[in-house]
Coordinates of C-alpha atoms in Angstrom, one line a residue:
Chain A
X1 CA -21.7 103.4 78.6
X2 CA -18.0 104.4 78.5
X3 CA -17.8 100.7 80.0
X4 CA -19.9 99.2 76.7
X5 CA -17.7 101.4 74.4
X6 CA -14.2 100.0 76.1
X7 CA -15.8 96.5 75.9
X8 CA -16.5 96.9 72.2
X9 CA -13.3 98.1 71.4
X10 CA -11.2 95.9 73.5
X11 CA -13.3 92.5 72.1
X12 CA -12.8 93.8 68.3
X13 CA -9.0 95.0 69.0
X14 CA -7.7 91.4 70.4
X15 CA -10.1 89.8 67.2
X16 CA -8.1 91.9 64.9
X17 CA -5.1 91.2 66.3
X18 CA -5.3 87.4 66.4
X19 CA -6.8 88.1 63.0
X20 CA -3.6 89.7 61.3
X21 CA -1.4 87.1 63.1
X22 CA -2.7 84.4 61.5
X23 CA -1.4 83.8 57.6
X24 CA -4.3 81.5 56.6
X25 CA -6.2 84.8 56.1
X26 CA -4.1 86.3 54.6
X27 CA -3.6 83.6 51.9
X28 CA -7.7 83.1 51.6
X29 CA -8.1 87.0 50.7
X30 CA -5.2 86.4 48.4
X31 CA -7.4 84.0 46.6
X32 CA -10.7 85.7 47.5
X33 CA -9.1 88.5 46.0
X34 CA -7.8 86.6 42.9
X35 CA -10.7 85.0 41.9
X36 CA -12.7 88.2 41.5
X37 CA -10.0 89.4 39.0
X38 CA -10.5 86.3 37.2
X39 CA -14.0 86.5 36.8
X40 CA -13.8 90.4 36.1
X41 CA -10.8 89.8 33.6
X42 CA -12.6 87.0 32.0
X43 CA -16.2 89.3 32.0
X44 CA -14.6 92.7 30.4
X45 CA -14.8 91.7 26.8
X46 CA -18.6 91.0 26.7
X47 CA -19.6 94.0 28.7
X48 CA -17.9 97.9 29.1
X49 CA -19.5 100.6 31.0
X50 CA -18.1 104.1 29.6
X51 CA -15.8 106.0 31.5
X52 CA -15.0 102.4 34.0
X53 CA -13.8 99.5 32.6
X54 CA -16.0 96.3 33.6
X55 CA -12.9 95.0 35.2
X56 CA -13.0 98.1 37.4
X57 CA -16.5 98.0 38.2
X58 CA -16.8 94.4 39.4
X59 CA -13.4 94.4 41.7
X60 CA -15.3 97.9 43.1
X61 CA -18.8 96.4 43.9
X62 CA -16.8 93.4 45.2
X63 CA -15.0 95.3 47.6
X64 CA -17.9 97.3 48.4
X65 CA -20.2 94.2 49.3
X66 CA -17.0 92.2 50.9
X67 CA -16.9 95.2 53.0
X68 CA -20.6 95.6 53.8
X69 CA -21.6 92.0 54.3
X70 CA -19.2 90.9 56.4
X71 CA -21.9 89.9 59.7
X72 CA -23.4 86.7 57.6
X73 CA -20.9 84.7 59.6
X74 CA -21.0 85.8 63.0
X75 CA -23.2 83.0 64.4
X76 CA -20.1 81.4 64.3
X77 CA -18.1 83.1 66.3
X78 CA -21.4 83.4 68.7
X79 CA -22.3 79.8 68.5
X80 CA -18.3 78.7 69.5
X81 CA -18.6 80.7 72.6
X82 CA -22.0 81.0 73.5
X83 CA -21.6 78.4 76.7
X84 CA -19.3 81.0 78.3
X85 CA -20.7 84.0 76.5
X86 CA -24.6 83.6 78.5
X87 CA -22.4 83.2 81.9
X88 CA -20.7 86.7 81.5
X89 CA -22.3 89.6 82.6
X90 CA -21.3 91.5 79.4
X91 CA -24.7 91.7 77.4
X92 CA -24.7 89.4 74.3
X93 CA -25.6 91.8 71.5
X94 CA -23.0 93.9 72.7
X95 CA -20.4 90.9 72.3
X96 CA -21.5 90.7 69.0
X97 CA -21.2 93.8 67.9
X98 CA -17.7 94.2 69.7
X99 CA -16.9 90.8 67.1
X100 CA -18.4 92.1 64.3
X101 CA -16.7 95.7 64.5
X102 CA -13.3 93.5 64.3
X103 CA -14.8 91.1 61.5
X104 CA -15.7 94.5 59.8
X105 CA -11.8 96.3 60.3
X106 CA -10.4 93.3 59.1
X107 CA -12.7 93.3 56.0
X108 CA -12.4 97.3 55.3
X109 CA -8.5 96.9 55.3
X110 CA -8.4 94.7 52.5
X111 CA -11.5 96.2 50.7
X112 CA -10.2 99.6 50.9
X113 CA -7.0 99.0 49.7
X114 CA -8.4 97.1 46.6
X115 CA -11.1 100.2 45.9
X116 CA -7.9 103.0 46.5
X117 CA -6.2 100.8 43.5
X118 CA -9.2 100.9 41.7
X119 CA -10.0 104.5 42.0
X120 CA -6.1 105.5 41.6
X121 CA -6.0 103.2 38.5
X122 CA -8.7 104.7 36.9
X123 CA -8.1 108.2 38.0
X124 CA -11.5 108.5 39.3
X125 CA -12.4 112.0 40.1
X126 CA -14.7 112.2 43.5
X127 CA -16.2 115.2 44.2
X128 CA -16.9 115.7 48.1
X129 CA -20.4 115.4 47.1
X130 CA -20.2 111.8 45.7
X131 CA -18.1 111.1 48.7
X132 CA -20.2 112.3 50.7
X133 CA -23.1 109.9 49.0
X134 CA -20.5 107.1 49.0
X135 CA -20.0 107.6 52.3
X136 CA -23.9 107.4 53.8
X137 CA -24.5 104.6 51.9
X138 CA -21.8 102.4 53.2
X139 CA -21.9 103.6 56.6
X140 CA -25.7 102.4 56.9
X141 CA -25.1 99.3 55.0
X142 CA -22.5 98.4 57.5
X143 CA -25.3 99.1 60.1
X144 CA -27.6 96.8 58.2
X145 CA -24.9 93.9 58.7
X146 CA -24.7 94.5 62.3
X147 CA -28.6 94.0 62.3
X148 CA -28.7 90.8 60.0
X149 CA -25.5 89.3 62.3
X150 CA -27.4 90.3 65.7
X151 CA -30.1 87.6 63.8
X152 CA -27.8 85.2 62.7
X153 CA -26.4 84.9 65.9
X154 CA -29.7 84.3 67.4
X155 CA -30.7 81.5 65.6
X156 CA -27.0 80.3 65.9
X157 CA -27.7 79.9 69.2
X158 CA -30.7 78.1 68.6
X159 CA -30.4 75.8 65.8
X160 CA -27.1 74.2 65.2
X161 CA -27.6 73.0 61.3
X162 CA -28.4 76.9 60.9
X163 CA -24.3 77.1 60.0
X164 CA -24.9 75.9 56.5
X165 CA -27.6 79.0 55.7
X166 CA -25.4 82.2 55.5
X167 CA -23.2 81.0 52.6
X168 CA -26.3 80.3 50.6
X169 CA -27.5 83.4 52.0
X170 CA -24.7 85.4 50.8
X171 CA -24.9 84.2 47.5
X172 CA -28.4 85.0 47.3
X173 CA -28.0 88.8 48.3
X174 CA -25.5 88.7 46.0
X175 CA -28.2 88.2 43.3
X176 CA -30.7 90.2 45.0
X177 CA -28.6 93.3 45.8
X178 CA -28.0 93.7 41.9
X179 CA -24.2 93.1 42.1
X180 CA -24.1 91.0 39.6
X181 CA -27.1 92.1 37.4
X182 CA -29.0 95.3 37.3
X183 CA -32.4 94.2 39.8
X184 CA -34.2 95.2 36.2
X185 CA -33.1 91.6 35.4
X186 CA -34.3 90.0 38.1
X187 CA -38.0 88.3 38.2
X188 CA -40.9 90.5 38.6
X189 CA -41.9 89.0 42.3
X190 CA -38.3 88.7 43.2
X191 CA -37.5 92.6 42.9
X192 CA -39.9 93.6 46.1
X193 CA -37.4 91.2 48.1
X194 CA -34.4 93.3 46.4
X195 CA -36.2 96.8 47.5
X196 CA -36.4 96.2 51.5
X197 CA -32.4 95.6 51.4
X198 CA -30.0 98.6 51.7
X199 CA -27.3 96.9 49.8
X200 CA -29.4 97.1 46.7
X201 CA -29.2 101.1 47.3
X202 CA -25.8 100.7 48.1
X203 CA -25.1 99.3 45.1
X204 CA -27.3 101.5 42.8
X205 CA -25.7 104.6 44.0
X206 CA -22.0 103.2 43.5
X207 CA -23.8 102.6 39.9
X208 CA -25.1 105.9 39.2
X209 CA -22.2 107.9 40.5
X210 CA -19.4 106.2 39.2
X211 CA -21.0 104.8 35.9
X212 CA -23.7 107.7 35.3
X213 CA -26.2 104.8 35.4
X214 CA -29.8 105.5 35.7
X215 CA -30.8 104.5 39.5
X216 CA -34.0 102.8 40.5
X217 CA -35.0 106.0 43.1
X218 CA -33.5 109.6 42.8
X219 CA -30.5 109.3 45.2
X220 CA -32.2 111.6 47.9
X221 CA -34.6 108.9 48.3
X222 CA -32.5 106.0 47.7
X223 CA -30.0 107.3 50.9
X224 CA -33.5 107.7 53.1
X225 CA -34.1 104.1 52.1
X226 CA -30.9 102.8 53.0
X227 CA -31.2 105.3 56.4
X228 CA -34.4 104.1 57.9
X229 CA -34.2 100.6 56.4
X230 CA -30.8 99.6 58.3
X231 CA -32.0 101.7 61.2
X232 CA -34.9 99.4 61.4
X233 CA -33.0 96.3 60.7
X234 CA -30.2 97.2 63.7
X235 CA -32.7 97.6 65.8
X236 CA -35.2 94.9 65.5
X237 CA -31.9 92.7 64.8
X238 CA -30.6 93.5 68.3
X239 CA -34.5 92.7 69.8
X240 CA -34.1 89.7 68.2
X241 CA -31.1 88.6 69.6
X242 CA -32.3 89.3 73.1
X243 CA -35.3 87.8 72.5
X244 CA -34.3 84.4 71.4
X245 CA -31.1 84.7 74.0
X246 CA -34.2 84.9 76.8
X247 CA -36.4 82.1 75.3
X248 CA -33.7 79.4 75.0
X249 CA -32.4 80.3 78.6
X250 CA -35.8 79.9 79.5
X251 CA -36.6 76.8 77.8
X252 CA -33.6 75.4 77.8
X253 CA -32.9 75.0 74.3
X254 CA -29.6 76.5 73.7
X255 CA -28.0 73.7 71.2
X256 CA -24.7 73.2 73.1
X257 CA -21.5 70.9 72.1
Chain B
X1 CA -21.8 79.8 107.8
X2 CA -24.9 81.1 105.8
X3 CA -26.5 79.1 102.8
X4 CA -24.9 80.1 99.3
X5 CA -27.0 78.7 97.5
X6 CA -30.4 77.1 97.7
X7 CA -32.5 75.0 95.5
X8 CA -35.9 73.9 95.6
X9 CA -37.8 71.1 94.0
X10 CA -36.2 72.4 90.5
X11 CA -37.3 70.8 86.9
X12 CA -35.1 71.2 83.6
X13 CA -37.1 69.9 80.9
X14 CA -34.6 69.3 77.4
X15 CA -36.4 69.8 74.4
X16 CA -37.1 65.5 74.3
X17 CA -36.8 64.4 78.1
X18 CA -37.2 65.5 81.7
X19 CA -33.4 66.2 82.7
X20 CA -33.5 67.3 86.3
X21 CA -36.3 66.0 88.1
X22 CA -37.5 67.6 91.3
X23 CA -33.6 68.2 92.3
X24 CA -33.3 70.3 96.1
X25 CA -30.2 70.9 98.0
X26 CA -28.5 73.7 99.9
X27 CA -24.5 75.1 99.7
X28 CA -23.3 76.7 102.5
X29 CA -20.2 79.5 101.9
X30 CA -17.1 78.1 102.1
X31 CA -17.8 74.7 101.4
X32 CA -16.1 72.1 98.3
X33 CA -19.5 71.0 97.1
X34 CA -19.1 68.1 94.3
X35 CA -21.9 66.7 91.8
X36 CA -21.3 63.1 91.1
X37 CA -22.7 60.7 89.2
X38 CA -22.8 59.0 86.0
X39 CA -22.6 60.1 82.8
X40 CA -25.8 61.5 81.6
X41 CA -27.2 62.3 85.5
X42 CA -27.4 65.6 85.0
X43 CA -24.7 67.3 86.7
X44 CA -23.3 69.6 83.9
X45 CA -27.2 70.7 83.2
X46 CA -27.1 71.7 87.1
X47 CA -24.2 73.2 86.8
X48 CA -25.7 74.9 83.6
X49 CA -28.5 76.1 85.6
X50 CA -26.5 77.9 88.5
X51 CA -24.3 79.6 86.4
X52 CA -27.3 81.3 84.6
X53 CA -26.7 79.6 81.3
X54 CA -30.5 78.2 81.1
X55 CA -33.1 78.3 83.9
X56 CA -35.2 76.0 85.5
X57 CA -38.9 75.8 84.2
X58 CA -40.3 75.0 87.7
X59 CA -39.0 75.6 91.2
X60 CA -36.7 78.2 92.8
X61 CA -33.0 78.7 92.8
X62 CA -31.5 81.6 95.2
X63 CA -27.9 81.9 94.6
X64 CA -26.0 84.2 97.0
X65 CA -29.5 86.2 97.9
X66 CA -30.6 86.5 94.4
X67 CA -33.6 84.3 92.8
X68 CA -32.9 82.8 89.4
X69 CA -33.9 83.7 86.4
X70 CA -35.2 87.7 87.7
X71 CA -31.4 88.5 88.9
X72 CA -29.6 86.4 86.8
X73 CA -27.1 89.3 86.0
X74 CA -26.1 90.3 89.6
X75 CA -25.6 86.6 89.8
X76 CA -23.6 86.9 86.7
X77 CA -21.4 89.1 88.5
X78 CA -21.0 86.8 91.4
X79 CA -19.8 83.6 89.9
X80 CA -16.8 82.2 88.1
X81 CA -17.3 79.4 85.8
X82 CA -15.1 76.7 83.9
X83 CA -17.0 74.7 82.1
X84 CA -15.5 71.1 80.5
X85 CA -15.1 72.7 77.2
X86 CA -13.0 75.6 78.0
X87 CA -13.5 79.0 76.9
X88 CA -12.5 81.0 73.6
X89 CA -8.8 81.1 73.5
X90 CA -7.7 82.9 70.5
X91 CA -4.4 80.9 69.6
X92 CA -2.7 83.9 68.2
X93 CA -2.9 85.7 71.3
X94 CA -0.8 85.7 74.3
X95 CA -2.3 85.0 78.1
X96 CA -2.0 88.4 79.1
X97 CA -4.8 89.5 76.0
X98 CA -6.6 86.7 76.6
X99 CA -6.7 87.9 80.4
X100 CA -7.4 91.8 79.1
X101 CA -10.3 90.3 76.5
X102 CA -12.3 88.9 79.3
X103 CA -11.5 91.5 81.9
X104 CA -13.7 93.7 78.8
X105 CA -16.2 90.8 78.8
X106 CA -16.5 90.3 82.5
X107 CA -17.2 95.0 82.6
X108 CA -14.2 94.8 84.8
X109 CA -12.6 98.8 84.8
X110 CA -9.5 99.1 83.1
X111 CA -7.4 100.7 86.0
X112 CA -8.1 96.8 87.6
X113 CA -7.2 94.6 84.7
X114 CA -3.4 95.2 84.8
X115 CA -3.4 94.7 88.8
X116 CA -6.0 91.6 88.2
X117 CA -4.3 90.3 85.2
X118 CA -0.5 90.1 86.8
X119 CA -1.9 88.7 90.7
X120 CA -3.8 85.7 88.7
X121 CA -1.2 84.7 86.3
X122 CA 1.2 85.0 89.2
X123 CA -0.9 82.7 91.0
X124 CA -1.8 80.0 88.6
X125 CA 1.8 80.2 87.5
X126 CA 1.2 81.6 84.1
X127 CA 3.1 85.0 84.8
X128 CA 6.6 83.8 83.0
X129 CA 5.0 82.5 79.8
X130 CA 2.1 85.8 79.3
X131 CA 3.8 86.9 76.2
X132 CA 3.9 83.1 74.8
X133 CA 1.1 82.1 72.3
X134 CA -1.6 80.2 73.5
X135 CA -0.5 77.7 70.8
X136 CA 2.7 77.0 72.4
X137 CA 0.7 76.3 75.5
X138 CA 0.6 72.7 77.5
X139 CA -2.7 71.9 78.0
X140 CA -2.2 72.2 81.3
X141 CA -1.0 75.4 81.1
X142 CA -4.3 76.5 78.9
X143 CA -6.6 75.0 81.7
X144 CA -4.7 77.4 84.3
X145 CA -5.1 80.0 82.3
X146 CA -9.0 79.2 81.8
X147 CA -8.7 79.2 85.8
X148 CA -7.6 82.7 86.1
X149 CA -10.2 83.7 83.4
X150 CA -13.0 82.0 86.0
X151 CA -11.2 83.6 88.6
X152 CA -10.8 87.4 87.0
X153 CA -14.5 89.2 88.8
X154 CA -12.9 88.0 92.0
X155 CA -16.5 85.6 92.4
X156 CA -17.7 84.3 95.9
X157 CA -18.9 81.4 93.9
X158 CA -16.8 78.8 91.4
X159 CA -18.4 76.4 89.4
X160 CA -15.7 73.8 87.7
X161 CA -16.9 71.0 85.3
X162 CA -14.6 68.7 84.9
X163 CA -11.4 70.9 86.2
X164 CA -9.1 68.1 86.2
X165 CA -10.3 66.0 82.9
X166 CA -7.0 65.3 80.9
X167 CA -4.3 66.6 83.4
X168 CA -1.1 65.4 84.7
X169 CA -0.6 64.8 88.5
X170 CA 1.1 68.0 88.8
X171 CA -1.3 70.0 87.4
X172 CA -4.1 68.0 89.3
X173 CA -2.3 68.3 92.3
X174 CA -2.4 72.4 91.7
X175 CA -5.9 72.8 90.8
X176 CA -6.8 70.6 94.5
X177 CA -4.1 73.1 96.7
X178 CA -5.8 75.6 95.1
X179 CA -9.3 74.8 95.4
X180 CA -9.0 74.1 99.1
X181 CA -6.8 77.4 99.5
X182 CA -10.0 79.5 97.7
X183 CA -12.6 77.7 99.5
X184 CA -10.5 78.7 103.0
X185 CA -11.2 82.4 102.0
X186 CA -14.6 81.8 102.5
X187 CA -15.4 81.2 98.9
X188 CA -17.8 78.7 97.4
X189 CA -16.4 75.7 95.6
X190 CA -19.1 73.8 93.1
X191 CA -17.0 70.7 91.2
X192 CA -18.9 68.3 88.9
X193 CA -16.1 65.5 88.1
X194 CA -15.4 62.0 88.0
X195 CA -11.8 62.3 89.5
X196 CA -13.7 61.0 93.0
X197 CA -10.5 59.8 94.4
X198 CA -9.6 63.4 94.6
X199 CA -13.2 64.9 95.1
X200 CA -13.0 62.4 98.4
X201 CA -10.2 64.5 99.6
X202 CA -11.4 68.2 98.8
X203 CA -14.8 68.3 99.4
X204 CA -17.1 68.7 102.3
X205 CA -20.1 67.6 100.6
X206 CA -21.6 65.5 97.9
X207 CA -24.5 65.4 95.9
X208 CA -24.6 62.2 94.2
X209 CA -27.2 62.3 91.0
X210 CA -28.5 59.5 89.0
X211 CA -31.1 60.2 86.1
X212 CA -31.7 63.6 87.0
X213 CA -32.5 62.8 90.1
X214 CA -31.0 63.0 93.9
X215 CA -29.4 60.2 95.0
X216 CA -28.1 61.0 97.9
X217 CA -26.7 64.4 99.6
X218 CA -24.5 64.9 102.8
X219 CA -20.8 64.9 104.3
X220 CA -18.6 62.7 103.2
X221 CA -17.8 61.3 106.2
X222 CA -21.9 60.6 106.6
X223 CA -21.4 59.3 103.1
X224 CA -18.8 56.9 104.2
X225 CA -21.4 55.4 107.2
X226 CA -23.7 54.7 104.7
X227 CA -21.8 52.1 102.6
X228 CA -22.0 48.7 103.1
X229 CA -18.3 47.3 102.4
X230 CA -15.4 49.2 104.1
X231 CA -12.3 47.3 102.4
X232 CA -11.4 46.0 99.1
X233 CA -9.4 42.7 98.6
X234 CA -8.2 41.5 95.3
X235 CA -6.6 38.6 94.9
X236 CA -4.6 37.6 92.0
X237 CA -4.9 33.5 91.6
X238 CA -2.1 31.2 90.4
X239 CA -5.2 28.7 89.2
X240 CA -8.8 28.7 88.6
X241 CA -9.1 28.1 92.8
X242 CA -11.3 30.5 94.3
X243 CA -12.4 30.3 98.0
X244 CA -16.0 30.6 98.1
X245 CA -16.0 30.4 102.2
X246 CA -15.8 34.6 101.9
X247 CA -19.1 34.4 100.9
X248 CA -20.3 34.4 104.6
X249 CA -17.8 37.7 105.3
X250 CA -18.2 39.6 102.3
X251 CA -19.7 40.1 98.6
X252 CA -17.0 38.0 96.2
X253 CA -17.1 39.0 92.4
X254 CA -14.9 36.3 90.1
X255 CA -13.0 37.2 87.2
X256 CA -12.1 33.7 85.5
X257 CA -10.4 35.6 82.7
X258 CA -7.7 37.7 85.0
X259 CA -8.0 34.6 87.8
X260 CA -9.1 37.6 90.2
X261 CA -11.2 37.3 93.1
X262 CA -12.6 40.2 94.6
X263 CA -14.0 40.4 97.9
X264 CA -15.4 44.0 99.3
X265 CA -15.6 43.8 103.3
X266 CA -17.3 46.3 105.9
X267 CA -14.0 45.3 108.2
X268 CA -10.7 43.6 108.5
X269 CA -10.9 41.3 110.9
X270 CA -9.0 37.8 112.1
X271 CA -11.6 36.0 110.6
X272 CA -10.7 37.3 107.0
X273 CA -7.4 37.6 107.4
X274 CA -7.6 33.6 108.3
X275 CA -9.3 32.9 104.7
X276 CA -6.6 35.3 103.4
X277 CA -3.9 32.9 104.4
X278 CA -5.8 30.0 102.9
X279 CA -5.3 31.6 99.7
X280 CA -2.0 32.7 100.2
X281 CA -0.6 29.4 98.4
X282 CA -3.0 29.7 95.3
X283 CA -2.4 33.1 95.4
X284 CA 0.2 35.6 93.1
X285 CA -0.4 38.7 94.3
X286 CA -2.9 40.3 97.3
X287 CA -3.9 43.8 97.5
X288 CA -6.5 45.0 100.4
X289 CA -7.3 48.5 100.5
X290 CA -9.8 50.9 101.7
X291 CA -12.8 51.6 99.2
X292 CA -12.5 54.9 97.6
X293 CA -15.2 57.0 97.3
X294 CA -16.0 56.1 93.7
X295 CA -16.1 52.1 94.3
X296 CA -18.5 53.5 97.1
X297 CA -20.7 55.7 95.0
X298 CA -21.5 52.8 92.6
X299 CA -22.2 50.6 96.0
X300 CA -24.3 53.4 97.0
X301 CA -26.3 53.9 93.6
X302 CA -26.9 50.1 93.3
X303 CA -28.0 50.3 96.8
X304 CA -30.1 53.2 97.3
X305 CA -31.5 53.8 94.3
X306 CA -32.8 50.6 94.0
X307 CA -34.3 50.9 97.4
X308 CA -35.8 53.7 96.5
X309 CA -37.3 52.5 93.4
X310 CA -38.8 49.4 95.0
X311 CA -40.5 52.1 97.4
X312 CA -42.2 53.6 95.0

């Protein structure tokens, strides 16, 4: 166990060190946040929430979404290294988890700064109860992201053309989890998909706590759903990755360069 | 020495074709074993299989007493792999960082990492540049770093796929010397490659593949015995006058465009030198040298493979 944790720590820390030293990443992050600011500012006159400006709400939602949906591009890292990773003693899911921890930390670094800026600029008072609910919902949404990351890594290992899918999936999730528009505005059948995505409840809790907006379900049930769905996806994702790794090995299906 | 690898009737199927067909071979401990063959012959697939990246669909493979795929995790702890595409090198990190990173992936204990990193970076001559960024290193240096990473867990079996590709002579010599030294320490090295003139000098045993089938397996000396022609005489002519009397003593290939006559002969004797002297007036250059393994292996592939196919 100690060895596994150390491996995860080293993988994540080297990833972060490499990421920070690449200036292109900082430029990319600046463009990303600038575009969110731009979207929020032009939409501000159209929609306004009491207590919190729409600009701040959009920024906050995007910051949190960015923090929790980091795993969508996990397959890229896994795909690029599979030839060597699958010949090393480390288990593939531990490698994937280490890389995702690195990705998560770099996402958190900038998202946290943005969240802090919004909270300070809006002079929002966060009670310990609100902070606790936010913390739990974000933490377990991140665990859900790990599960999704495992699935992405597994599929990326098998299908090289899969690389085009995560961008589409991210946009789809953006709509499905209600960051851009409330779930109630989605078509009837699509809502059911939203209900099994923990991000939906995470965003719903943020909206409910900070904007006093009516939530889909009571907070306690939403928290329970986030926890159970996230743990379920994490375990299923890890299981899926292990199965697909063994399957592609046995059937020589690994897509190689 | 005991057999380190025993492969018995191994078959590997890729989705659209049968890549390795009933392949059997053995490798002894302390041997340098070369896998040769044209592109697409299955050399890399054999290495991928030995490195546990893929498993055989039928047949048995035993590596250092562990069977594949049942004990693949134990095999992974005992081998070092260097694939043609290399390893993931994070460009803004240093060789020292990369060694620490791969030590974590190879589950090497924290207390050993510093010592092993220093020892290996010194061995491959990268200790001086240990704090330079990866993007500042030359191709040869990166390849040396790949080797150091492959050696991190002090493997008893080293698998190298085209390790000399694109390297300058000095780096090639470094690799050759190191591989020889490494094998002398009772370690086994398996190399897949095209640099036959080098592999000829260092290999104890060779396995030649074509279309996923074994064409021949044996030690270099025995292999050379099977070669029909041993010497190559290249005569660059001043005019298009060719001496066809060489036909009696060897195999003639004519290249009219470059006015070249290539003659393969079994041995250098008086008769041959007499024929060469006849050509002297019309020759701009005459080159006589022993066949390289590359030429010999083309010869073997041509003759032995056809022989086998005809027998079927």
